Short mmCIF file of C-alpha atoms in Angstrom, two decimals:
data_model
loop_
_atom_site.label_atom_id
_atom_site.label_comp_id
_atom_site.label_asym_id
_atom_site.label_seq_id
_atom_site.Cartn_x
_atom_site.Cartn_y
_atom_site.Cartn_z
CA GLY A 1 -58.16 -181.52 -28.87
CA GLU A 2 -53.88 -180.97 -28.88
CA SER A 3 -52.84 -183.94 -29.62
CA VAL A 4 -49.19 -185.80 -30.67
CA GLY A 5 -49.48 -189.07 -32.44
CA LEU A 6 -47.07 -191.61 -34.93
CA HIS A 7 -48.55 -193.17 -38.29
CA LEU A 8 -47.12 -196.25 -37.47
CA PRO A 9 -46.93 -197.83 -34.32
CA THR A 10 -44.31 -200.91 -34.96
CA LEU A 11 -41.90 -200.40 -38.06
CA SER A 12 -38.68 -203.26 -39.26
CA VAL A 13 -35.90 -202.53 -40.31
CA GLN A 14 -32.68 -204.36 -41.69
CA GLU A 15 -29.37 -203.60 -40.48
CA GLY A 16 -27.53 -201.12 -42.54
CA ASP A 17 -31.00 -199.75 -43.71
CA ASN A 18 -31.81 -196.06 -43.19
CA SER A 19 -35.19 -195.76 -40.50
CA ILE A 20 -37.94 -193.45 -40.62
CA ILE A 21 -40.18 -192.41 -37.72
CA ASN A 22 -42.61 -190.00 -38.58
CA CYS A 23 -44.77 -187.71 -36.32
CA ALA A 24 -48.13 -185.63 -36.18
CA TYR A 25 -49.20 -182.64 -34.02
CA SER A 26 -51.94 -180.35 -34.14
CA ASN A 27 -51.57 -177.39 -31.94
CA SER A 28 -50.32 -175.14 -34.66
CA ALA A 29 -48.83 -172.65 -31.24
CA SER A 30 -46.02 -175.26 -30.57
CA ASP A 31 -42.40 -173.22 -30.75
CA TYR A 32 -40.32 -176.38 -29.57
CA PHE A 33 -40.18 -180.48 -31.01
CA ILE A 34 -38.11 -183.31 -29.09
CA TRP A 35 -37.52 -186.98 -29.71
CA TYR A 36 -36.59 -189.68 -27.06
CA LYS A 37 -34.97 -192.57 -27.35
CA GLN A 38 -36.78 -195.94 -25.11
CA GLU A 39 -34.61 -198.72 -24.63
CA SER A 40 -37.03 -202.00 -22.65
CA GLY A 41 -36.00 -201.14 -18.74
CA LYS A 42 -35.24 -197.99 -19.37
CA GLY A 43 -36.13 -194.39 -19.30
CA PRO A 44 -36.60 -192.09 -22.25
CA GLN A 45 -34.16 -190.82 -23.31
CA PHE A 46 -33.11 -187.52 -25.59
CA ILE A 47 -31.65 -188.04 -28.78
CA ILE A 48 -33.16 -184.75 -31.03
CA ASP A 49 -34.24 -181.09 -31.10
CA ILE A 50 -36.01 -178.70 -33.39
CA ARG A 51 -36.99 -175.61 -33.02
CA SER A 52 -40.20 -173.88 -34.94
CA ASN A 53 -38.81 -171.61 -36.12
CA MET A 54 -36.15 -175.06 -38.13
CA ASP A 55 -37.21 -177.33 -41.00
CA LYS A 56 -34.28 -179.82 -40.27
CA ARG A 57 -31.44 -180.57 -37.89
CA GLN A 58 -28.49 -183.26 -37.95
CA GLY A 59 -27.37 -184.80 -35.49
CA GLN A 60 -25.00 -188.09 -35.26
CA ARG A 61 -26.97 -190.57 -37.33
CA VAL A 62 -29.82 -188.35 -37.19
CA THR A 63 -32.53 -185.94 -38.33
CA VAL A 64 -35.15 -184.75 -38.15
CA LEU A 65 -37.28 -182.70 -39.81
CA LEU A 66 -39.84 -180.43 -39.77
CA ASN A 67 -42.95 -179.93 -41.54
CA LYS A 68 -45.27 -177.06 -39.64
CA THR A 69 -47.02 -176.49 -42.59
CA VAL A 70 -49.08 -180.70 -42.76
CA LYS A 71 -47.35 -180.41 -38.56
CA HIS A 72 -45.57 -182.94 -39.32
CA LEU A 73 -42.39 -184.09 -38.18
CA SER A 74 -39.71 -186.91 -39.38
CA LEU A 75 -36.95 -188.90 -37.76
CA GLN A 76 -34.42 -190.09 -39.46
CA ILE A 77 -31.93 -192.87 -38.70
CA ALA A 78 -29.12 -194.43 -40.93
CA ALA A 79 -27.52 -197.23 -41.79
CA THR A 80 -29.91 -198.20 -38.16
CA GLN A 81 -27.84 -201.12 -35.95
CA PRO A 82 -29.56 -203.50 -33.76
CA GLY A 83 -28.59 -200.91 -31.08
CA ASP A 84 -30.85 -198.10 -31.89
CA SER A 85 -34.21 -200.93 -31.62
CA ALA A 86 -35.73 -199.36 -29.06
CA VAL A 87 -38.87 -197.00 -28.87
CA TYR A 88 -39.57 -193.78 -30.20
CA PHE A 89 -41.14 -191.09 -29.20
CA CYS A 90 -42.30 -187.45 -29.77
CA ALA A 91 -42.44 -184.86 -28.08
CA GLU A 92 -44.14 -181.39 -28.23
CA SER A 93 -43.84 -177.77 -26.43
CA THR A 94 -46.22 -175.38 -26.36
CA PRO A 95 -45.68 -171.96 -24.74
CA LEU A 96 -48.45 -170.70 -22.16
CA LYS A 97 -49.22 -167.99 -20.50
CA THR A 98 -48.30 -169.34 -16.97
CA SER A 99 -43.75 -170.24 -17.28
CA TYR A 100 -44.94 -173.63 -17.17
CA ASP A 101 -44.53 -174.70 -21.55
CA LYS A 102 -47.22 -177.61 -21.91
CA VAL A 103 -44.70 -181.02 -23.37
CA ILE A 104 -47.73 -183.59 -25.25
CA PHE A 105 -45.32 -187.14 -25.76
CA GLY A 106 -46.86 -189.13 -28.41
CA PRO A 107 -47.87 -193.05 -28.02
CA GLY A 108 -43.89 -194.38 -29.18
CA THR A 109 -43.22 -196.33 -32.54
CA SER A 110 -41.18 -199.66 -31.56
CA LEU A 111 -38.96 -199.25 -33.83
CA SER A 112 -37.01 -203.08 -34.29
CA VAL A 113 -33.20 -203.88 -36.37
CA ILE A 114 -32.97 -207.46 -38.40
CA PRO A 115 -29.91 -208.01 -38.47
CA ASN B 1 -24.08 -186.24 -11.56
CA ALA B 2 -26.61 -189.13 -10.86
CA GLY B 3 -29.30 -187.97 -12.65
CA VAL B 4 -32.70 -188.65 -11.62
CA THR B 5 -32.35 -191.21 -9.20
CA GLN B 6 -35.71 -193.08 -8.65
CA THR B 7 -36.31 -195.46 -6.17
CA PRO B 8 -37.93 -197.92 -5.03
CA LYS B 9 -37.21 -199.87 -8.35
CA PHE B 10 -39.46 -202.75 -8.69
CA ARG B 11 -42.94 -203.12 -5.60
CA ILE B 12 -46.27 -205.17 -5.47
CA LEU B 13 -49.12 -203.12 -3.53
CA LYS B 14 -51.68 -204.57 -1.80
CA ILE B 15 -55.10 -202.84 -2.64
CA GLY B 16 -55.64 -199.98 -0.59
CA GLN B 17 -51.83 -199.51 0.46
CA SER B 18 -50.13 -196.58 0.58
CA MET B 19 -46.68 -195.96 -0.60
CA THR B 20 -44.39 -193.36 -1.81
CA LEU B 21 -41.77 -193.09 -4.72
CA GLN B 22 -39.17 -191.07 -4.06
CA CYS B 23 -37.56 -188.80 -7.27
CA ALA B 24 -34.45 -187.25 -6.82
CA GLN B 25 -32.11 -185.11 -9.46
CA ASP B 26 -28.87 -184.49 -9.06
CA MET B 27 -28.72 -181.20 -12.06
CA ASN B 28 -29.95 -178.46 -10.02
CA HIS B 29 -32.84 -178.74 -12.64
CA ASN B 30 -36.59 -175.99 -11.82
CA TYR B 31 -38.99 -177.81 -12.98
CA MET B 32 -39.66 -181.57 -12.13
CA TYR B 33 -42.67 -183.78 -13.50
CA TRP B 34 -44.30 -187.17 -12.92
CA TYR B 35 -45.62 -189.41 -15.72
CA ARG B 36 -46.75 -193.14 -15.51
CA GLN B 37 -46.26 -194.80 -18.85
CA ASP B 38 -48.86 -198.02 -19.04
CA PRO B 39 -47.56 -201.43 -21.77
CA GLY B 40 -47.69 -200.08 -24.88
CA MET B 41 -48.84 -196.23 -24.61
CA GLY B 42 -46.63 -193.35 -24.52
CA LEU B 43 -46.46 -191.04 -21.45
CA LYS B 44 -49.00 -189.65 -19.31
CA LEU B 45 -48.03 -186.37 -17.09
CA ILE B 46 -49.85 -186.77 -13.89
CA TYR B 47 -48.12 -183.62 -11.36
CA TYR B 48 -45.06 -181.54 -12.04
CA SER B 49 -43.22 -178.71 -10.78
CA VAL B 50 -41.54 -174.93 -11.45
CA GLY B 51 -39.92 -174.96 -9.06
CA ALA B 52 -39.65 -176.08 -4.58
CA GLY B 53 -42.68 -174.76 -2.73
CA ILE B 54 -45.07 -174.99 -6.74
CA THR B 55 -46.69 -178.06 -7.71
CA ASP B 56 -49.30 -178.58 -10.48
CA LYS B 57 -51.44 -181.43 -11.66
CA GLY B 58 -51.04 -183.07 -14.79
CA GLU B 59 -53.02 -184.92 -17.22
CA VAL B 60 -53.52 -187.68 -14.51
CA PRO B 61 -53.43 -186.47 -11.19
CA ASN B 62 -56.32 -188.90 -9.64
CA GLY B 63 -55.08 -191.49 -6.26
CA TYR B 64 -51.73 -189.18 -6.69
CA ASN B 65 -50.20 -185.89 -4.22
CA VAL B 66 -46.90 -185.09 -4.62
CA SER B 67 -45.33 -181.97 -2.75
CA ARG B 68 -41.77 -180.35 -4.00
CA SER B 69 -40.45 -178.89 -0.72
CA THR B 70 -36.96 -178.74 -2.27
CA THR B 71 -35.38 -178.68 -5.54
CA GLU B 72 -34.08 -181.57 -5.59
CA ASP B 73 -36.66 -183.72 -4.74
CA PHE B 74 -40.11 -185.48 -6.17
CA PRO B 75 -41.32 -187.57 -3.99
CA LEU B 76 -45.00 -189.20 -5.65
CA ARG B 77 -47.55 -190.40 -3.29
CA LEU B 78 -50.32 -193.32 -3.30
CA GLU B 79 -52.50 -193.22 -0.74
CA LEU B 80 -54.65 -195.70 -1.20
CA ALA B 81 -53.34 -197.85 -3.93
CA ALA B 82 -55.56 -199.36 -6.53
CA PRO B 83 -54.93 -201.80 -9.44
CA SER B 84 -56.03 -199.75 -11.50
CA GLN B 85 -52.67 -198.23 -11.33
CA THR B 86 -50.56 -201.12 -11.63
CA SER B 87 -47.70 -199.19 -13.94
CA VAL B 88 -44.44 -198.00 -14.83
CA TYR B 89 -43.80 -194.74 -13.36
CA PHE B 90 -40.87 -192.15 -14.88
CA CYS B 91 -39.59 -188.66 -12.99
CA ALA B 92 -38.10 -186.65 -15.11
CA SER B 93 -36.98 -183.23 -14.85
CA SER B 94 -35.72 -180.11 -16.67
CA LYS B 95 -33.82 -176.62 -16.39
CA HIS B 96 -36.63 -174.63 -17.92
CA HIS B 97 -34.32 -171.76 -19.63
CA GLU B 98 -35.91 -169.11 -22.58
CA THR B 99 -32.92 -169.58 -24.76
CA VAL B 100 -30.33 -172.40 -24.17
CA ALA B 101 -32.25 -176.17 -25.63
CA LYS B 102 -35.16 -175.63 -23.65
CA ASN B 103 -37.23 -178.20 -21.93
CA ILE B 104 -35.49 -181.03 -22.83
CA GLN B 105 -36.38 -183.44 -20.19
CA TYR B 106 -34.45 -185.61 -18.17
CA PHE B 107 -35.87 -189.19 -17.00
CA GLY B 108 -35.34 -191.65 -14.34
CA ALA B 109 -35.32 -195.08 -14.97
CA GLY B 110 -38.69 -195.80 -13.21
CA THR B 111 -40.58 -197.45 -10.97
CA ARG B 112 -42.58 -200.15 -11.71
CA LEU B 113 -45.66 -200.83 -9.78
CA SER B 114 -47.86 -203.74 -9.32
CA VAL B 115 -51.23 -203.65 -7.46
CA LEU B 116 -53.17 -206.48 -6.21
#
């Protein structure tokens, strides 16, 4: 069935290093992908998105890579800071025949930054 | 803009009690959603709405009801609370647009509900 999953449920990174969070999806019809960050006690917050006609998109210190061949996307965080400690969710959006695009969230990866 | 506002932030219910979780957004978003998040887990969609007067079931709708009488408000109703409904509930909204940043969801701060 449709699913969005993460390879690593937890990730510990030294401050200043780069972080890579991975995500696998199974629906080849998904055309839009989003990464969210959820800090403790808060709701998820949008970080970056990418459409299926792209393979890379860069933001401020973050880069999302999309590999449609293997149905995989990743979130790269450069020079990881303590404030990056959070749970990161990927989400895939699949257009349906109705006006609603089905969005499925992955289980999340907990990123811990070691000072 | 306040964004998405959820009330209350915390609530403890006894088994069998009822309550309504409130959600309001001031961004003129047409889509709204209710999710539940169990400890250490991802988000599960309960109900969603694509506009005022239109609601539909998500992945885990049993035990819940919603209504969407206005664009701004999307309350979630629990009729007979059960321990299995202990969770953190998030409301979200998005502006469905074919060409511009579609489906980015904006989340409220959540309601932490315990059913004892």
